[in-house]
Structure formats: C-alpha cells, structure tokens
Amino acid sequence: SRGLGDVYKRQALALLTLTVVQGCGNESSYPESMSREKNSPTAIITAAIAVSDTYGAEASHNILNAGGNAVDAAVAAGFTLAVTFIDAGNIGGGGFMTIKMGNEIAFLDYRETAPLTAHKDMYLNEQGDVIDNITLIGGQAAGVPGTVAGFWKAHKRYGKLPWKDVMQPAIDLAANGFIPAPILVNSIHNMKNRFDGKTNFNEYFNHIASGEVFKQPELAKTLGRIAEFGADDFYRGKTAALIVEEMKRSNGLISAEDLDQYSAVWREPVRANWRDYEIISAPPPSSGGFAIVQLLKMKDYLAEHFANIDHNSAQYIHLIAEMEKRVFADRAEYLGDPDFFDIDINALINDNYVSQRAAEVNPKTISSLKSINPGLESPNTTHYSIVDQWGNAVSNTYTINWDYGSGVVVGGAGFLLNNEMDDFSAKPGVPNIFGVVGNVANEIQPGKRMLSSMSPTIVLKDGEVEMVVGTPGGSTIFTTVFQVIINILDFNMTPLEAIGATRFHHQLVPADLITYSGFSIDRPLSDRVINDLAKKGYRTQPHSFEYGDVQIIVKDGTSWIAASDPRDRGQSRVFEPTSKTRDQ
Ligand code: DON
C-alpha cells in the first residue's frame, strides 16, 4: 500500500499550466502555487465539491463562500438538485449522508419506509405472482419520503448558516426557473410513454424544452413553506395534507400517520481498517458499506492471484466477479432493515470471515451457483461529495429509485414521489428492477426500510479525509465504488481516469453474466477481453443502462482534486472560499 501523494505527481505537473484560481469542470484541482500554507502538511485552505449538476455545484459553492460548512453546502445542493436534477434529486425520496465534522463521524439514514398499511404480499396477484409494474409506477410504488426529515436533522445538528439561507438557492431556481441540461430534457421526453395515462408526470414535465427556462411554481411554494416551517410542513403541515390528497387520487398508501411517524435516524456507519486507511460507509438498511469492505479485503486476501494482472483483463474481471458472487449471496440473505431483522455486520466484515470467503474464490473457472451459499451469508439516484475549508466532509447519496420515481407528482406541491418499494423483495427469489433477489430479511413489513445499495463513503487516513466518493447505479453502486478506489490505489489512475474507466459488474444471478458500462464513452472492453471471458464461460454485454455517475474528491497534498463522472452532467470545483470566517 502507498499514499495517494505520489499518485498525483503527474497531476501536479498539469496544474502548473492552470492560471485560474478556481478550477471547474469534469476534474478540478487547486493550483499549487496558490496554496498559502504549502509547508504545513495538514493546513487545508481550499474547499472542494463534486456535484451531479452545475446548479447544485453553484449552490454549494455559494454557501461555502458565505461561510457555511460542508453540511450547509450539502443541504443546499440537495434542495437545489430537487429542482434541477429532476430525474433523481428530490424531496419525495430518501437517502443516506455520511459526515465527518471535526473529529466526529456520523451517518444519517433518511431512507424511505413502507407505509403502515403495507404488508408482505401486497404486490402479489391471486396466483401469487408479482403484479407487473406495481412496485414501479403509480402511487402504490411510493415509500414514505425521508429527504426533508434528513436534511432538517443534519442541518440541526451540524449546520452553521440559517436553514432559510441554505434553502434559498433552490427556492429561487424553482420560482425563477433554470435552463435544463440537454441530457435532462431528452430523458424526460423519453419517459413520456412510460407514464402516459398512468400518472400525472407528463402534465408537469413534458413541456420542458432545451434552451428554455423551466419554472416550477408549485415546487417553489412547497420549498418556501419548508424554509419557513421546517420539516414540520412536510410531515404535519400543508405539504403533508397535499401528499395525503395525492395518495387518494393515485391509489397510494401513504397516510397522515405515516408522515407524522417518519423519522430520520443517526446510525453507526460501517467502519473498517483496510491497508493504511479507514473506510467509512453506509450500514444497513444499505448493503453498500458491508459490500465495499468485503470486496476491498477479499481482493487483498487474493493478492497473489491479482499480482501482475492487467486492469480490466479477462482474468481481472473473472476474479472480481468471483468475489462479487459471494458478496451478493450474503446481501440477499442477511441484509435488510436493522430495526426489523438482526444483522451481525461485524461477523460479515471481520478478517477471518472475509479470508474464508476469499479462499472459496475459484481463480480458474466460474463457481457454480449451487456452490455459493450465504457464508454465515438510466435509472437514477444521485450522489455528491463536498469538503469544506476546515476539512469536514459530506458524502451524500439520495434517490427516488428509478428515473423520476413512481411518476406521481404530488398535486399542488409539484414534486415527484419515489418508487422505492421496488427495493423490497416483493417475493422471495423474484428479482427486482436491478435484478437482485432477497429473502425474509428484506420482505415488506409496515414501517420498515427497504434494502439499499447506496454507499456514500469517506476514506480516512490518519484520521483525516483522504477521499469522499459515491455514485448512483442501484446494485452496481458498491461494485463501482470498489473499482474506483482500486483504480486509484492499485492502478495509479487520476481521479478522473479512475471514474471514467470502463467498469464491469457481476451480481451472482445469472451466474455467467458480466455487464459493463463504458460503451457510450468510447471505452468498451476490448474484443480480446470479451473473447477471453467467453473462453472462461462468461456472457458479456453492455449494462442495460450506462451506470454510475461518480462524484469524487481526493486529497492532494494540502488541497484536493475533485472529479465528476464523464457519463453525466456533474461539475467539480476546487476553490478557496471567499468568506473570511476561519472557525467552523
Ligand atoms: O437504494 C438503492 O439501492 C436504489 N434505490 C438506488 C437506485 C439507483 O441507484 C438508481 N440508479 N441507477
């Protein structure tokens, strides 16, 4: 293992050509010559953001300039993306926030819950089969939203600027409008048929047009109420009433009682030492943290097999697919909402267990499905990463699940409701939209949180932030975060190279299928690799969507490098906040 410092020597050279103080774009770093405290290894004066669109980047940048900290900036970005990143940004969904604030590490779970009238077999027809699309489109697909409760709780504990100030950028963009990115306009128009005649989606969004200002007056009012009355408006006030009315029109289950009872929860994150680092990531009800730690540790137990193997070669992909099979087997059996199902996370990530799992990997051929038992055991979401000038960090992933969630807009309130109910296992062994299966641990129960793969991650070294990383992508989320960390540390890639590289994915079922993401950015797996994989018995195909939109920040000496995935519309910036406030 080695420090990241060396890895960036190449980039430091590139920086010499930079003349602007503020870097901005797909990858950005702070010119070394601008660093005032070059000789002090720990003094960081720059902040960095990697946010999934320009408006979210601008809002968090302005909040940091105004003296806000990483949590203020994260809340501002989250509300802004609820306006401008309509496909996944939200107030009608939920998510996870991993935080390092001073010496405190915290993890906030604001995942949606099943409504109180939900039950195990609610999506099955008389024959016991899952009814088509019921978990995905329309009111019944929606879980009780957690985003507003989450942002409120995070801000209450850590925010520095007034709540109204961090919400203002979002309110302005909803009221005065914004120019939508072409990728957003296209994706909304592509949804026309999916929701036509089934939900009110097209009424609200189909008139969006490239180059034209898009305003959302109802959403502006909703955000204005939340700014004034706090989370109470959403869970007990006017917005709550509008949600309940919408449920009547859309045949949904969320009641006034559901909203009143919802709460975001502080949990212990998954924490594990790995090489010289400490990995901090999402605990249940996410499977992300456990999976990333298993993958990183397993890879090191298999070091002799990985030695001298090329990045993304057939053998590399095979070894990682073998590791992933074991992770997905455990995920399906053991992971769910910890408030409903006992989960021994330490048993799943401890060194002995992971080394045993590593020993089961077959370096030569595909392990048969039967041999893998649990050991004990454009679709969208969006992620952003923020560090402030005091070294505090927020890694936040939130979602309405599939693109545009359930397609149901809360009438009069102007925001989309999630279709997160699809993340439950509607029936044991029946795959959800991400092709993953589950069992009792993730069956539907009233008030329960559905299992997630979201993995907002912070990597520490000697107690300080070394990386902040995360991505959307459903079940590909943690395999992506794992590959990005390894691309940087073991393959010497820059952050932008690491996140832009083709990635691949395997998830146990089907046993012989490898999918990859990279076809639209001209970096497919080579024909030779695909042929070599075929010789090993694998089918290889592009993933059904171009997965992942990684937003990463990596420590670079006394500053940061921030990078946004070239697959989407993200923007990263490294800058010295203009606020003169020196205290956090
Ligand atoms: O929580 C989860 O794991 C999923 N609902 C995330 C959905 C997602 O990432 C969609 N993006 N491709």
PDB file of C-alpha atoms and ligand atoms in Angstrom, residues 88 94-96 111-112 285-287 331 378-382 397-403 419-420 422-423 432-434 450-455 471-478 545-548, ligand 1:
ATOM      1  CA  ALA A  88     -33.193  11.823  -9.107  1.00  0.00           C
ATOM      2  CA  GLY A  94     -34.743   9.352   0.640  1.00  0.00           C
ATOM      3  CA  GLY A  95     -31.065   8.684   1.107  1.00  0.00           C
ATOM      4  CA  PHE A  96     -28.001   8.476   3.261  1.00  0.00           C
ATOM      5  CA  ARG A 111     -34.282   6.151   3.769  1.00  0.00           C
ATOM      6  CA  GLU A 112     -37.992   5.825   2.916  1.00  0.00           C
ATOM      7  CA  PRO A 285     -30.515  -0.624   5.669  1.00  0.00           C
ATOM      8  CA  SER A 286     -27.875  -0.237   2.989  1.00  0.00           C
ATOM      9  CA  SER A 287     -25.816  -3.151   1.815  1.00  0.00           C
ATOM     10  CA  ARG A 331     -26.561  -9.496   0.603  1.00  0.00           C
ATOM     11  CA  SER A 378     -30.538   5.309 -16.513  1.00  0.00           C
ATOM     12  CA  PRO A 379     -32.264   4.868 -13.843  1.00  0.00           C
ATOM     13  CA  ASN A 380     -31.291   7.228 -11.214  1.00  0.00           C
ATOM     14  CA  THR A 381     -30.165   8.297  -7.907  1.00  0.00           C
ATOM     15  CA  THR A 382     -27.659  10.986  -7.363  1.00  0.00           C
ATOM     16  CA  THR A 397     -26.453   9.770  -1.952  1.00  0.00           C
ATOM     17  CA  TYR A 398     -30.198  10.185  -2.307  1.00  0.00           C
ATOM     18  CA  THR A 399     -32.790   8.846  -4.666  1.00  0.00           C
ATOM     19  CA  ILE A 400     -36.342   8.371  -5.816  1.00  0.00           C
ATOM     20  CA  ASN A 401     -35.125   4.990  -7.108  1.00  0.00           C
ATOM     21  CA  TRP A 402     -35.752   4.540 -10.840  1.00  0.00           C
ATOM     22  CA  ASP A 403     -35.699   7.647 -13.074  1.00  0.00           C
ATOM     23  CA  ASN A 419     -40.804   4.139  -6.294  1.00  0.00           C
ATOM     24  CA  GLU A 420     -38.543   2.810  -3.587  1.00  0.00           C
ATOM     25  CA  ASP A 422     -39.367  -1.932  -5.530  1.00  0.00           C
ATOM     26  CA  ASP A 423     -36.222  -2.249  -3.406  1.00  0.00           C
ATOM     27  CA  ASN A 432     -36.397  -6.531  -8.633  1.00  0.00           C
ATOM     28  CA  ILE A 433     -35.658  -3.980 -11.356  1.00  0.00           C
ATOM     29  CA  PHE A 434     -31.935  -4.207 -10.602  1.00  0.00           C
ATOM     30  CA  MET A 450     -36.265  -1.311   2.085  1.00  0.00           C
ATOM     31  CA  LEU A 451     -32.739  -2.615   1.470  1.00  0.00           C
ATOM     32  CA  SER A 452     -30.478  -0.224  -0.402  1.00  0.00           C
ATOM     33  CA  SER A 453     -27.148  -0.399  -2.187  1.00  0.00           C
ATOM     34  CA  MET A 454     -26.329   3.276  -1.780  1.00  0.00           C
ATOM     35  CA  SER A 455     -22.832   3.780  -0.453  1.00  0.00           C
ATOM     36  CA  THR A 471     -22.425   7.097  -7.110  1.00  0.00           C
ATOM     37  CA  PRO A 472     -25.902   6.079  -8.261  1.00  0.00           C
ATOM     38  CA  GLY A 473     -26.453   2.782 -10.070  1.00  0.00           C
ATOM     39  CA  GLY A 474     -28.641   0.503  -7.935  1.00  0.00           C
ATOM     40  CA  SER A 475     -26.904  -2.804  -7.345  1.00  0.00           C
ATOM     41  CA  THR A 476     -23.839  -1.570  -9.276  1.00  0.00           C
ATOM     42  CA  ILE A 477     -23.194   1.164  -6.697  1.00  0.00           C
ATOM     43  CA  PHE A 478     -20.835  -0.679  -4.398  1.00  0.00           C
ATOM     44  CA  PHE A 545     -28.083   1.417 -18.630  1.00  0.00           C
ATOM     45  CA  GLU A 546     -24.863   3.426 -18.613  1.00  0.00           C
ATOM     46  CA  TYR A 547     -24.373   3.045 -14.968  1.00  0.00           C
ATOM     47  CA  GLY A 548     -22.870   5.263 -12.368  1.00  0.00           C
TER      48      GLY A 548
HETATM   49  O1  DON B   1     -31.305   2.322  -2.778  1.00  0.00           O
HETATM   50  C1  DON B   1     -30.929   1.734  -3.793  1.00  0.00           C
HETATM   51  O2  DON B   1     -30.030   0.937  -3.811  1.00  0.00           O
HETATM   52  C2  DON B   1     -31.603   2.057  -5.106  1.00  0.00           C
HETATM   53  N1  DON B   1     -32.940   2.523  -4.885  1.00  0.00           N
HETATM   54  C3  DON B   1     -30.772   3.061  -5.826  1.00  0.00           C
HETATM   55  C4  DON B   1     -31.346   3.388  -7.173  1.00  0.00           C
HETATM   56  C5  DON B   1     -30.342   3.847  -8.122  1.00  0.00           C
HETATM   57  O3  DON B   1     -29.180   3.974  -7.831  1.00  0.00           O
HETATM   58  C6  DON B   1     -30.820   4.118  -9.487  1.00  0.00           C
HETATM   59  N2  DON B   1     -29.714   4.387 -10.347  1.00  0.00           N
HETATM   60  N3  DON B   1     -29.314   3.839 -11.263  1.00  0.00           N
END
